[in-house]
């Protein structure tokens, strides 16, 4: 059995655990991460839209504040990460166009536009013709759309790889093994028991295991986060040189009630996503999922049927009861949560790193994250 001690042990090395570890190490905390495959997780599947404005939903105005705060931090965050690693994370400021394919969609998009304006967000209404002028590959039936120049994108796979390297360079220790159990000593989180027999000890533990965060043995019921997996299937296509530029910005729509988006990357990849399914931890790519994505994407941009289909994958979003993350101290002393980022984890990476580093060094949740304390899910009468 090997015992090592650090100030902070992060359980889970997806983008959220990694950014937490990187920021903590930068603040001088001796930091370790336990994950059999750091840099894996949902970011391997995610499209990487940084869509604070086009992802706005009724009832999620509180989350909007955090999303916008993170979007604002993105350029400086990327510059710092790229400087620290020499890696390009594919941050692209080409904007997003959300379009309507029929009269119902248009009414829905008009309402979203009104909500965005009430929230002080920048978006511009365009006619169908104006949409097609911006993106000539759009279907002729497009009835109108919202141009949001501030909704950007990043490549989540490159982002993960850069975060792993940044952590290594900042001195973060990686335990490449699953945590089987949280260690609790005298009523306080004190480390973990790993599948390889190691038992790293730490003064503070951060649970950042994505959709698995609600399942770790040893965490008392009152401290377990109410996080569940929400499956998303995604396709990747290639845009051969002869077809470029196929799309110049991310394009999205709601087709028959399902969200579909196409995210073009500078390297010629076109990401088409995503289904949203409550299927437990199943990550099977299904014929039905692929069919629906291709059918809906084809309605939006008919020319996609010409493109090579290069990859199909499914991943799990860590969903929470209010679709917002859980950040900061749990009911168990010494145990912090950084999970439940659901469909915005890539967007929320910079602000999560800052918030968690602040909590770990000061014990206080910064103002921007107060509404996301895990205590909001505590049973009545328990603080
Ligand atoms: C289809 C799809 C599309 C998406 N698109 C976007 C998008 O466009 N924009 C956006 O902002 N977000 C998007 N997301 C959401 C985003 O990908 C997630 O919110 C984010 O990746 C969650 O990161 P995480 O680190 O919390 O969890 P995860 O990525 O799930 O990582 C958890 C890590 O914990 C590890 N782990 C689990 N259990 C243990 C254990 N017991 N011990 C040790 N390690 C453990 C796993 O190996 C994994 O590496 C999308 C997600 C999906 C699935």
Tab-separated table of C-alpha atoms and ligand atoms in Angstrom:
chain	number	residue	atom	x	y	z
A	1	UNK	CA	0.000	0.000	0.000
A	2	UNK	CA	1.433	3.418	-0.897
A	3	UNK	CA	0.579	6.524	1.067
A	4	UNK	CA	1.288	9.996	-0.239
A	5	UNK	CA	0.022	13.228	1.191
A	6	UNK	CA	-1.036	16.395	-0.532
A	7	UNK	CA	-2.976	19.520	0.320
A	8	UNK	CA	-5.657	18.670	-2.238
A	9	UNK	CA	-6.748	15.411	-3.859
A	10	UNK	CA	-9.037	15.812	-6.865
A	11	UNK	CA	-11.081	12.715	-7.698
A	12	UNK	CA	-11.726	12.811	-11.446
A	13	UNK	CA	-9.497	14.247	-14.139
A	14	UNK	CA	-12.044	15.430	-16.700
A	15	UNK	CA	-11.822	19.109	-17.664
A	16	UNK	CA	-13.424	20.196	-14.383
A	17	UNK	CA	-11.077	18.190	-12.146
A	18	UNK	CA	-8.083	19.211	-14.251
A	19	UNK	CA	-8.814	22.920	-14.207
A	20	UNK	CA	-9.373	22.716	-10.458
A	21	UNK	CA	-6.042	20.951	-9.981
A	22	UNK	CA	-4.166	23.362	-12.256
A	23	UNK	CA	-5.511	26.447	-10.518
A	24	UNK	CA	-4.945	24.946	-7.060
A	25	UNK	CA	-1.329	24.075	-7.906
A	26	UNK	CA	-0.793	27.595	-9.239
A	27	UNK	CA	-1.881	28.885	-5.837
A	28	UNK	CA	0.875	26.865	-4.206
A	29	UNK	CA	-1.220	23.922	-3.005
A	30	UNK	CA	0.370	20.471	-3.315
A	31	UNK	CA	-2.212	18.849	-5.560
A	32	UNK	CA	-2.921	15.320	-6.786
A	33	UNK	CA	-5.492	13.950	-9.241
A	34	UNK	CA	-6.871	10.408	-9.214
A	35	UNK	CA	-8.303	9.187	-12.531
A	36	UNK	CA	-7.583	6.024	-14.544
A	37	UNK	CA	-7.656	8.154	-17.699
A	38	UNK	CA	-7.087	11.844	-17.040
A	39	UNK	CA	-8.155	14.039	-19.940
A	40	UNK	CA	-10.933	11.625	-20.932
A	41	UNK	CA	-14.548	11.982	-19.898
A	42	UNK	CA	-17.312	13.907	-21.622
A	43	UNK	CA	-14.918	16.402	-23.213
A	44	UNK	CA	-13.898	13.657	-25.609
A	45	UNK	CA	-17.405	13.809	-27.049
A	46	UNK	CA	-18.467	17.431	-26.455
A	47	UNK	CA	-18.834	19.907	-29.296
A	48	UNK	CA	-17.178	22.716	-27.350
A	49	UNK	CA	-19.702	25.452	-27.987
A	50	UNK	CA	-19.224	28.355	-25.603
A	51	UNK	CA	-22.845	29.310	-25.953
A	52	UNK	CA	-23.850	31.441	-22.969
A	53	UNK	CA	-26.345	33.394	-25.097
A	54	UNK	CA	-27.815	30.785	-27.474
A	55	UNK	CA	-28.051	28.200	-24.653
A	56	UNK	CA	-30.184	30.518	-22.523
A	57	UNK	CA	-33.321	28.740	-21.279
A	58	UNK	CA	-36.304	30.094	-19.354
A	59	UNK	CA	-35.792	29.647	-15.634
A	60	UNK	CA	-31.991	29.480	-15.975
A	61	UNK	CA	-31.261	33.186	-15.558
A	62	UNK	CA	-29.120	32.497	-12.441
A	63	UNK	CA	-26.986	30.041	-14.369
A	64	UNK	CA	-26.694	32.648	-17.120
A	65	UNK	CA	-24.658	34.874	-14.773
A	66	UNK	CA	-22.096	32.113	-14.233
A	67	UNK	CA	-22.052	31.192	-17.937
A	68	UNK	CA	-21.431	34.808	-18.941
A	69	UNK	CA	-18.732	35.207	-16.273
A	70	UNK	CA	-16.956	32.155	-17.689
A	71	UNK	CA	-17.375	33.247	-21.322
A	72	UNK	CA	-15.776	36.584	-20.429
A	73	UNK	CA	-12.793	34.773	-18.886
A	74	UNK	CA	-12.232	32.514	-21.917
A	75	UNK	CA	-9.836	34.637	-24.015
A	76	UNK	CA	-7.438	35.263	-21.102
A	77	UNK	CA	-7.802	31.663	-19.889
A	78	UNK	CA	-6.914	30.278	-23.322
A	79	UNK	CA	-3.987	32.672	-23.686
A	80	UNK	CA	-2.612	31.583	-20.312
A	81	UNK	CA	-3.114	27.870	-20.991
A	82	UNK	CA	-1.557	28.079	-24.443
A	83	UNK	CA	1.360	30.053	-23.027
A	84	UNK	CA	1.854	27.462	-20.249
A	85	UNK	CA	1.775	24.482	-22.614
A	86	UNK	CA	2.627	25.637	-26.121
A	87	UNK	CA	-0.540	23.821	-27.269
A	88	UNK	CA	-3.321	25.296	-29.412
A	89	UNK	CA	-6.762	24.563	-27.896
A	90	UNK	CA	-8.769	25.519	-30.995
A	91	UNK	CA	-10.470	28.592	-29.506
A	92	UNK	CA	-12.405	30.201	-32.338
A	93	UNK	CA	-14.328	33.482	-32.109
A	94	UNK	CA	-16.440	33.002	-35.218
A	95	UNK	CA	-19.843	33.250	-33.498
A	96	UNK	CA	-23.105	31.313	-33.699
A	97	UNK	CA	-26.261	31.457	-35.789
A	98	UNK	CA	-29.453	29.947	-34.339
A	99	UNK	CA	-32.042	29.469	-37.084
A	100	UNK	CA	-35.733	28.639	-37.412
A	101	UNK	CA	-36.992	26.188	-40.019
A	102	UNK	CA	-40.727	26.839	-39.736
A	103	UNK	CA	-43.234	29.296	-38.286
A	104	UNK	CA	-43.312	27.571	-34.859
A	105	UNK	CA	-39.524	27.623	-34.613
A	106	UNK	CA	-39.516	31.246	-35.604
A	107	UNK	CA	-41.994	32.142	-32.863
A	108	UNK	CA	-39.883	30.215	-30.354
A	109	UNK	CA	-36.701	31.952	-31.501
A	110	UNK	CA	-38.408	35.348	-31.317
A	111	UNK	CA	-39.247	34.612	-27.672
A	112	UNK	CA	-35.666	33.587	-27.000
A	113	UNK	CA	-34.515	36.823	-28.615
A	114	UNK	CA	-36.817	38.837	-26.333
A	115	UNK	CA	-35.499	36.955	-23.281
A	116	UNK	CA	-31.902	37.568	-24.369
A	117	UNK	CA	-32.608	41.275	-24.712
A	118	UNK	CA	-34.266	41.423	-21.301
A	119	UNK	CA	-31.110	39.818	-19.898
A	120	UNK	CA	-28.962	42.442	-21.634
A	121	UNK	CA	-27.350	39.973	-24.060
A	122	UNK	CA	-26.162	40.895	-27.544
A	123	UNK	CA	-27.987	39.100	-30.360
A	124	UNK	CA	-29.376	40.270	-33.679
A	125	UNK	CA	-32.515	39.079	-35.480
A	126	UNK	CA	-31.949	38.167	-39.154
A	127	UNK	CA	-34.382	37.269	-41.927
A	128	UNK	CA	-34.032	33.911	-43.676
A	129	UNK	CA	-32.317	35.615	-46.604
A	130	UNK	CA	-29.842	37.345	-44.298
A	131	UNK	CA	-29.081	33.998	-42.620
A	132	UNK	CA	-28.363	32.391	-45.992
A	133	UNK	CA	-26.199	35.304	-47.020
A	134	UNK	CA	-24.041	34.595	-43.960
A	135	UNK	CA	-24.137	30.820	-44.422
A	136	UNK	CA	-24.923	29.878	-48.032
A	137	UNK	CA	-25.126	26.129	-47.240
A	138	UNK	CA	-28.274	26.644	-45.124
A	139	UNK	CA	-31.509	25.129	-46.423
A	140	UNK	CA	-33.717	27.464	-48.496
A	141	UNK	CA	-36.564	26.944	-45.979
A	142	UNK	CA	-34.753	28.803	-43.149
A	143	UNK	CA	-37.278	31.385	-41.910
A	144	UNK	CA	-35.096	33.598	-39.770
A	145	UNK	CA	-32.445	33.412	-37.114
A	146	UNK	CA	-30.429	34.956	-34.345
A	147	UNK	CA	-26.877	36.062	-34.972
A	148	UNK	CA	-24.817	35.849	-31.794
A	149	UNK	CA	-21.261	36.936	-32.467
A	150	UNK	CA	-20.224	36.453	-28.812
A	151	UNK	CA	-20.911	32.674	-28.646
A	152	UNK	CA	-17.582	31.090	-29.528
A	153	UNK	CA	-16.110	27.560	-29.571
A	154	UNK	CA	-13.109	25.626	-28.359
A	155	UNK	CA	-11.922	22.090	-29.168
A	156	UNK	CA	-12.604	20.133	-25.936
A	157	UNK	CA	-10.157	17.335	-26.776
A	158	UNK	CA	-7.339	19.801	-27.237
A	159	UNK	CA	-8.469	21.671	-24.136
A	160	UNK	CA	-8.243	18.447	-22.073
A	161	UNK	CA	-4.805	17.593	-23.441
A	162	UNK	CA	-3.556	21.091	-22.643
A	163	UNK	CA	-4.963	20.935	-19.115
A	164	UNK	CA	-3.201	17.610	-18.459
A	165	UNK	CA	0.101	19.114	-19.598
A	166	UNK	CA	-0.473	22.353	-17.661
A	167	UNK	CA	-1.144	20.293	-14.529
A	168	UNK	CA	2.009	18.242	-15.034
A	169	UNK	CA	4.062	21.399	-15.523
A	170	UNK	CA	2.552	22.942	-12.400
A	171	UNK	CA	3.631	19.909	-10.375
A	172	UNK	CA	0.279	18.119	-10.038
A	173	UNK	CA	0.764	14.422	-9.206
A	174	UNK	CA	-1.361	11.973	-11.207
A	175	UNK	CA	-2.580	8.698	-9.720
A	176	UNK	CA	-3.745	6.811	-12.797
A	177	UNK	CA	-6.312	4.680	-10.969
A	178	UNK	CA	-9.987	4.862	-10.047
A	179	UNK	CA	-10.960	5.984	-6.559
A	180	UNK	CA	-12.921	3.092	-5.049
A	181	UNK	CA	-13.735	4.852	-1.831
A	182	UNK	CA	-13.440	8.185	-0.066
A	183	UNK	CA	-11.371	7.973	3.114
A	184	UNK	CA	-13.056	9.646	6.064
A	185	UNK	CA	-11.116	10.133	9.281
A	186	UNK	CA	-12.829	11.501	12.399
A	187	UNK	CA	-15.750	12.850	10.386
A	188	UNK	CA	-13.581	14.572	7.795
A	189	UNK	CA	-12.631	13.684	4.182
A	190	UNK	CA	-8.992	12.663	4.300
A	191	UNK	CA	-8.116	11.116	0.922
A	192	UNK	CA	-9.163	8.080	-1.073
A	193	UNK	CA	-8.597	4.375	-1.504
A	194	UNK	CA	-7.670	3.695	-5.130
A	195	UNK	CA	-8.245	0.591	-7.241
A	196	UNK	CA	-4.470	-0.023	-7.449
A	197	UNK	CA	-4.225	-0.181	-3.648
A	198	UNK	CA	-2.742	3.289	-3.160
A	199	UNK	CA	-4.274	5.439	-0.439
A	200	UNK	CA	-3.366	9.058	-1.154
A	201	UNK	CA	-4.118	11.279	1.808
A	202	UNK	CA	-5.060	14.955	1.557
A	203	UNK	CA	-6.209	17.829	3.728
A	204	UNK	CA	-9.003	18.591	1.285
A	205	UNK	CA	-10.688	16.405	-1.336
A	206	UNK	CA	-12.533	17.625	-4.430
A	207	UNK	CA	-15.077	15.277	-5.970
A	208	UNK	CA	-15.084	16.024	-9.720
A	209	UNK	CA	-16.020	12.660	-11.178
A	210	UNK	CA	-18.566	13.962	-13.690
A	211	UNK	CA	-21.648	11.785	-14.060
A	212	UNK	CA	-20.109	9.279	-11.593
A	213	UNK	CA	-19.895	11.870	-8.808
A	214	UNK	CA	-23.046	10.654	-7.053
A	215	UNK	CA	-21.715	7.120	-6.697
A	216	UNK	CA	-18.464	7.187	-4.739
A	217	UNK	CA	-18.411	4.766	-1.813
A	218	UNK	CA	-17.616	6.286	1.542
A	219	UNK	CA	-19.329	9.610	0.865
A	220	UNK	CA	-22.155	9.996	3.396
A	221	UNK	CA	-25.620	10.315	1.865
A	222	UNK	CA	-26.016	13.959	2.860
A	223	UNK	CA	-22.838	14.892	0.977
A	224	UNK	CA	-23.400	12.852	-2.204
A	225	UNK	CA	-24.201	15.177	-5.110
A	226	UNK	CA	-27.538	14.574	-6.884
A	227	UNK	CA	-25.861	14.118	-10.257
A	228	UNK	CA	-27.095	11.823	-13.020
A	229	UNK	CA	-25.789	10.881	-16.470
A	230	UNK	CA	-27.523	12.407	-19.513
A	231	UNK	CA	-26.400	10.635	-22.657
A	232	UNK	CA	-25.473	12.578	-25.776
A	233	UNK	CA	-24.599	11.089	-29.148
A	234	UNK	CA	-22.440	13.110	-31.507
A	235	UNK	CA	-21.169	12.663	-35.071
A	236	UNK	CA	-18.000	13.949	-36.646
A	237	UNK	CA	-17.759	14.602	-40.357
A	238	UNK	CA	-14.848	15.837	-42.441
A	239	UNK	CA	-15.071	18.791	-44.792
A	240	UNK	CA	-12.767	18.029	-47.743
A	241	UNK	CA	-10.893	21.012	-49.184
A	242	UNK	CA	-13.182	21.161	-52.217
A	243	UNK	CA	-16.190	21.912	-49.948
A	244	UNK	CA	-14.494	24.482	-47.713
A	245	UNK	CA	-15.586	26.816	-46.291
A	246	UNK	CA	-18.662	24.699	-45.608
A	247	UNK	CA	-19.894	26.720	-42.636
A	248	UNK	CA	-18.076	29.699	-41.176
A	249	UNK	CA	-19.692	29.661	-37.715
A	250	UNK	CA	-21.636	27.278	-35.444
A	251	UNK	CA	-25.190	26.786	-36.678
A	252	UNK	CA	-27.991	25.431	-34.529
A	253	UNK	CA	-31.731	24.900	-34.612
A	254	UNK	CA	-34.572	23.081	-32.932
A	255	UNK	CA	-35.991	20.506	-35.360
A	256	UNK	CA	-39.212	18.736	-34.271
A	257	UNK	CA	-38.414	19.584	-30.674
A	258	UNK	CA	-34.817	18.267	-30.780
A	259	UNK	CA	-31.782	20.482	-30.634
A	260	UNK	CA	-29.292	20.020	-33.438
A	261	UNK	CA	-26.075	21.897	-34.024
A	262	UNK	CA	-23.195	21.893	-36.478
A	263	UNK	CA	-19.854	23.169	-35.238
A	264	UNK	CA	-17.154	23.685	-37.896
A	265	UNK	CA	-13.549	23.510	-36.732
A	266	UNK	CA	-10.572	25.123	-38.388
A	267	UNK	CA	-9.008	21.691	-39.029
A	268	UNK	CA	-11.906	20.731	-41.334
A	269	UNK	CA	-13.863	18.726	-38.763
A	270	UNK	CA	-17.610	19.303	-38.546
A	271	UNK	CA	-19.224	18.204	-35.273
A	272	UNK	CA	-22.935	17.370	-35.410
A	273	UNK	CA	-24.782	16.914	-32.127
A	274	UNK	CA	-26.395	15.988	-29.959
A	275	UNK	CA	-29.058	13.660	-28.641
A	276	UNK	CA	-30.229	14.040	-25.048
A	277	UNK	CA	-31.250	10.742	-23.457
A	278	UNK	CA	-31.889	9.545	-19.918
A	279	UNK	CA	-30.360	6.071	-20.297
A	280	UNK	CA	-28.230	5.639	-17.194
A	281	UNK	CA	-24.558	4.982	-17.904
A	282	UNK	CA	-25.175	3.494	-21.339
A	283	UNK	CA	-22.857	4.946	-24.012
A	284	UNK	CA	-23.930	2.835	-26.981
A	285	UNK	CA	-24.096	4.670	-30.290
A	286	UNK	CA	-27.452	3.674	-31.759
A	287	UNK	CA	-28.734	3.581	-35.318
A	288	UNK	CA	-31.685	5.677	-34.163
A	289	UNK	CA	-29.453	8.344	-32.636
A	290	UNK	CA	-27.278	8.622	-35.728
A	291	UNK	CA	-30.341	8.628	-37.980
A	292	UNK	CA	-32.045	11.440	-36.060
A	293	UNK	CA	-28.939	13.601	-35.977
A	294	UNK	CA	-28.305	13.150	-39.703
A	295	UNK	CA	-31.973	13.684	-40.564
A	296	UNK	CA	-32.207	16.915	-38.538
A	297	UNK	CA	-28.812	18.227	-39.634
A	298	UNK	CA	-29.724	17.468	-43.244
A	299	UNK	CA	-32.883	19.545	-42.924
A	300	UNK	CA	-30.752	22.437	-41.746
A	301	UNK	CA	-27.804	22.017	-44.128
A	302	UNK	CA	-28.709	19.578	-46.939
A	303	UNK	CA	-25.133	19.429	-48.260
A	304	UNK	CA	-23.883	17.426	-45.254
A	305	UNK	CA	-24.852	14.163	-46.969
A	306	UNK	CA	-21.850	14.666	-49.287
A	307	UNK	CA	-19.361	14.716	-46.402
A	308	UNK	CA	-17.431	11.684	-45.082
A	309	UNK	CA	-18.737	10.483	-41.705
A	310	UNK	CA	-15.573	9.947	-39.654
A	311	UNK	CA	-16.719	9.230	-36.097
A	312	UNK	CA	-19.749	8.450	-33.968
A	313	UNK	CA	-19.593	8.622	-30.175
A	314	UNK	CA	-21.729	8.940	-27.089
A	315	UNK	CA	-20.839	10.666	-23.840
A	316	UNK	CA	-22.466	11.454	-20.520
A	317	UNK	CA	-23.298	14.949	-19.328
A	318	UNK	CA	-23.273	15.270	-15.538
A	319	UNK	CA	-26.818	16.540	-15.007
A	320	UNK	CA	-28.081	18.136	-11.787
A	321	UNK	CA	-31.674	18.795	-10.661
A	322	UNK	CA	-31.517	22.469	-11.738
A	323	UNK	CA	-29.090	22.010	-14.664
A	324	UNK	CA	-26.484	24.069	-12.818
A	325	UNK	CA	-23.185	22.949	-11.255
A	326	UNK	CA	-22.482	22.205	-7.613
A	327	UNK	CA	-19.405	24.134	-6.492
A	328	UNK	CA	-17.732	24.299	-3.113
A	329	UNK	CA	-18.009	22.706	0.323
A	330	UNK	CA	-20.258	19.669	0.799
A	331	UNK	CA	-21.962	18.601	4.022
A	332	UNK	CA	-18.854	16.530	4.894
A	333	UNK	CA	-15.994	18.665	6.242
A	334	UNK	CA	-12.968	18.582	3.935
A	335	UNK	CA	-14.984	17.406	0.920
A	336	UNK	CA	-15.703	19.884	-1.881
A	337	UNK	CA	-17.787	19.317	-4.989
A	338	UNK	CA	-17.051	20.478	-8.528
A	339	UNK	CA	-19.622	18.646	-10.583
A	340	UNK	CA	-23.041	18.788	-12.263
A	341	UNK	CA	-21.904	21.023	-15.130
A	342	UNK	CA	-24.376	19.272	-17.435
A	343	UNK	CA	-24.382	20.733	-20.965
A	344	UNK	CA	-22.089	23.702	-20.166
A	345	UNK	CA	-18.990	22.111	-18.648
A	346	UNK	CA	-16.653	23.270	-21.384
A	347	UNK	CA	-17.986	26.807	-21.182
A	348	UNK	CA	-17.773	26.773	-17.377
A	349	UNK	CA	-14.184	25.498	-17.194
A	350	UNK	CA	-12.423	28.856	-16.589
A	351	UNK	CA	-14.785	30.127	-13.895
A	352	UNK	CA	-14.862	26.727	-12.180
A	353	UNK	CA	-11.068	26.689	-11.906
A	354	UNK	CA	-11.042	30.166	-10.373
A	355	UNK	CA	-13.902	29.453	-7.985
A	356	UNK	CA	-12.488	26.148	-6.763
A	357	UNK	CA	-8.988	27.580	-6.250
A	358	UNK	CA	-10.532	30.374	-4.179
A	359	UNK	CA	-12.559	27.941	-2.069
A	360	UNK	CA	-9.585	25.667	-1.508
A	361	UNK	CA	-7.327	28.500	-0.406
A	362	UNK	CA	-9.772	30.714	1.512
A	363	UNK	CA	-12.657	28.423	2.457
A	364	UNK	CA	-15.041	30.994	0.954
A	365	UNK	CA	-17.143	30.677	-2.206
A	366	UNK	CA	-16.600	33.780	-4.350
A	367	UNK	CA	-19.686	35.905	-5.016
A	368	UNK	CA	-20.049	34.681	-8.610
A	369	UNK	CA	-20.571	31.099	-7.358
A	370	UNK	CA	-22.657	31.635	-4.195
A	371	UNK	CA	-25.860	30.484	-5.903
A	372	UNK	CA	-24.196	27.195	-6.852
A	373	UNK	CA	-23.370	25.941	-3.388
A	374	UNK	CA	-24.217	22.239	-2.915
A	375	UNK	CA	-26.161	23.317	0.193
A	376	UNK	CA	-29.054	24.352	-2.078
A	377	UNK	CA	-29.940	20.652	-2.360
A	378	UNK	CA	-29.671	19.911	1.361
A	379	UNK	CA	-32.813	18.433	2.935
A	380	UNK	CA	-34.874	21.065	4.776
A	381	UNK	CA	-33.477	21.562	8.244
A	382	UNK	CA	-29.940	20.502	7.288
A	383	UNK	CA	-27.483	23.250	6.422
B	1	LIG	C1	-22.688	15.053	-26.292
B	1	LIG	C2	-22.168	16.151	-25.416
B	1	LIG	C3	-22.015	17.414	-25.949
B	1	LIG	C4	-21.552	18.450	-25.126
B	1	LIG	N1	-21.381	19.687	-25.678
B	1	LIG	C5	-20.946	20.698	-24.887
B	1	LIG	C6	-20.725	21.987	-25.450
B	1	LIG	O1	-20.894	22.198	-26.662
B	1	LIG	N2	-20.333	22.996	-24.605
B	1	LIG	C7	-20.133	22.792	-23.266
B	1	LIG	O2	-19.804	23.742	-22.570
B	1	LIG	N3	-20.306	21.561	-22.723
B	1	LIG	C8	-20.708	20.519	-23.497
B	1	LIG	N4	-20.893	19.289	-22.964
B	1	LIG	C9	-20.787	19.125	-21.502
B	1	LIG	C10	-19.361	18.917	-21.043
B	1	LIG	O3	-18.693	18.016	-21.890
B	1	LIG	C11	-19.395	18.386	-19.606
B	1	LIG	O4	-20.190	19.224	-18.789
B	1	LIG	C12	-17.986	18.331	-19.024
B	1	LIG	O5	-17.110	17.666	-19.895
B	1	LIG	C13	-18.020	17.669	-17.656
B	1	LIG	O6	-16.696	17.571	-17.218
B	1	LIG	P1	-16.342	16.837	-15.853
B	1	LIG	O7	-14.872	16.918	-15.725
B	1	LIG	O8	-17.209	17.368	-14.766
B	1	LIG	O9	-16.837	15.337	-16.055
B	1	LIG	P2	-16.328	14.203	-17.012
B	1	LIG	O10	-15.905	14.736	-18.308
B	1	LIG	O11	-17.374	13.148	-17.003
B	1	LIG	O12	-15.006	13.659	-16.310
B	1	LIG	C14	-15.088	12.907	-15.140
B	1	LIG	C15	-13.773	12.195	-14.949
B	1	LIG	O13	-13.841	11.520	-13.711
B	1	LIG	C16	-13.278	10.251	-13.845
B	1	LIG	N5	-13.855	9.407	-12.813
B	1	LIG	C17	-15.136	8.955	-12.680
B	1	LIG	N6	-15.257	8.230	-11.568
B	1	LIG	C18	-14.039	8.207	-10.986
B	1	LIG	C19	-13.526	7.604	-9.806
B	1	LIG	N7	-14.296	6.864	-9.005
B	1	LIG	N8	-12.225	7.777	-9.518
B	1	LIG	C20	-11.408	8.520	-10.310
B	1	LIG	N9	-11.852	9.119	-11.434
B	1	LIG	C21	-13.149	8.961	-11.756
B	1	LIG	C22	-13.576	9.813	-15.260
B	1	LIG	O14	-12.594	8.873	-15.699
B	1	LIG	C23	-13.478	11.132	-16.020
B	1	LIG	O15	-12.193	11.364	-16.548
B	1	LIG	C24	-21.283	18.215	-23.758
B	1	LIG	C25	-21.396	16.922	-23.255
B	1	LIG	C26	-21.817	15.892	-24.079
B	1	LIG	C27	-21.913	14.509	-23.528
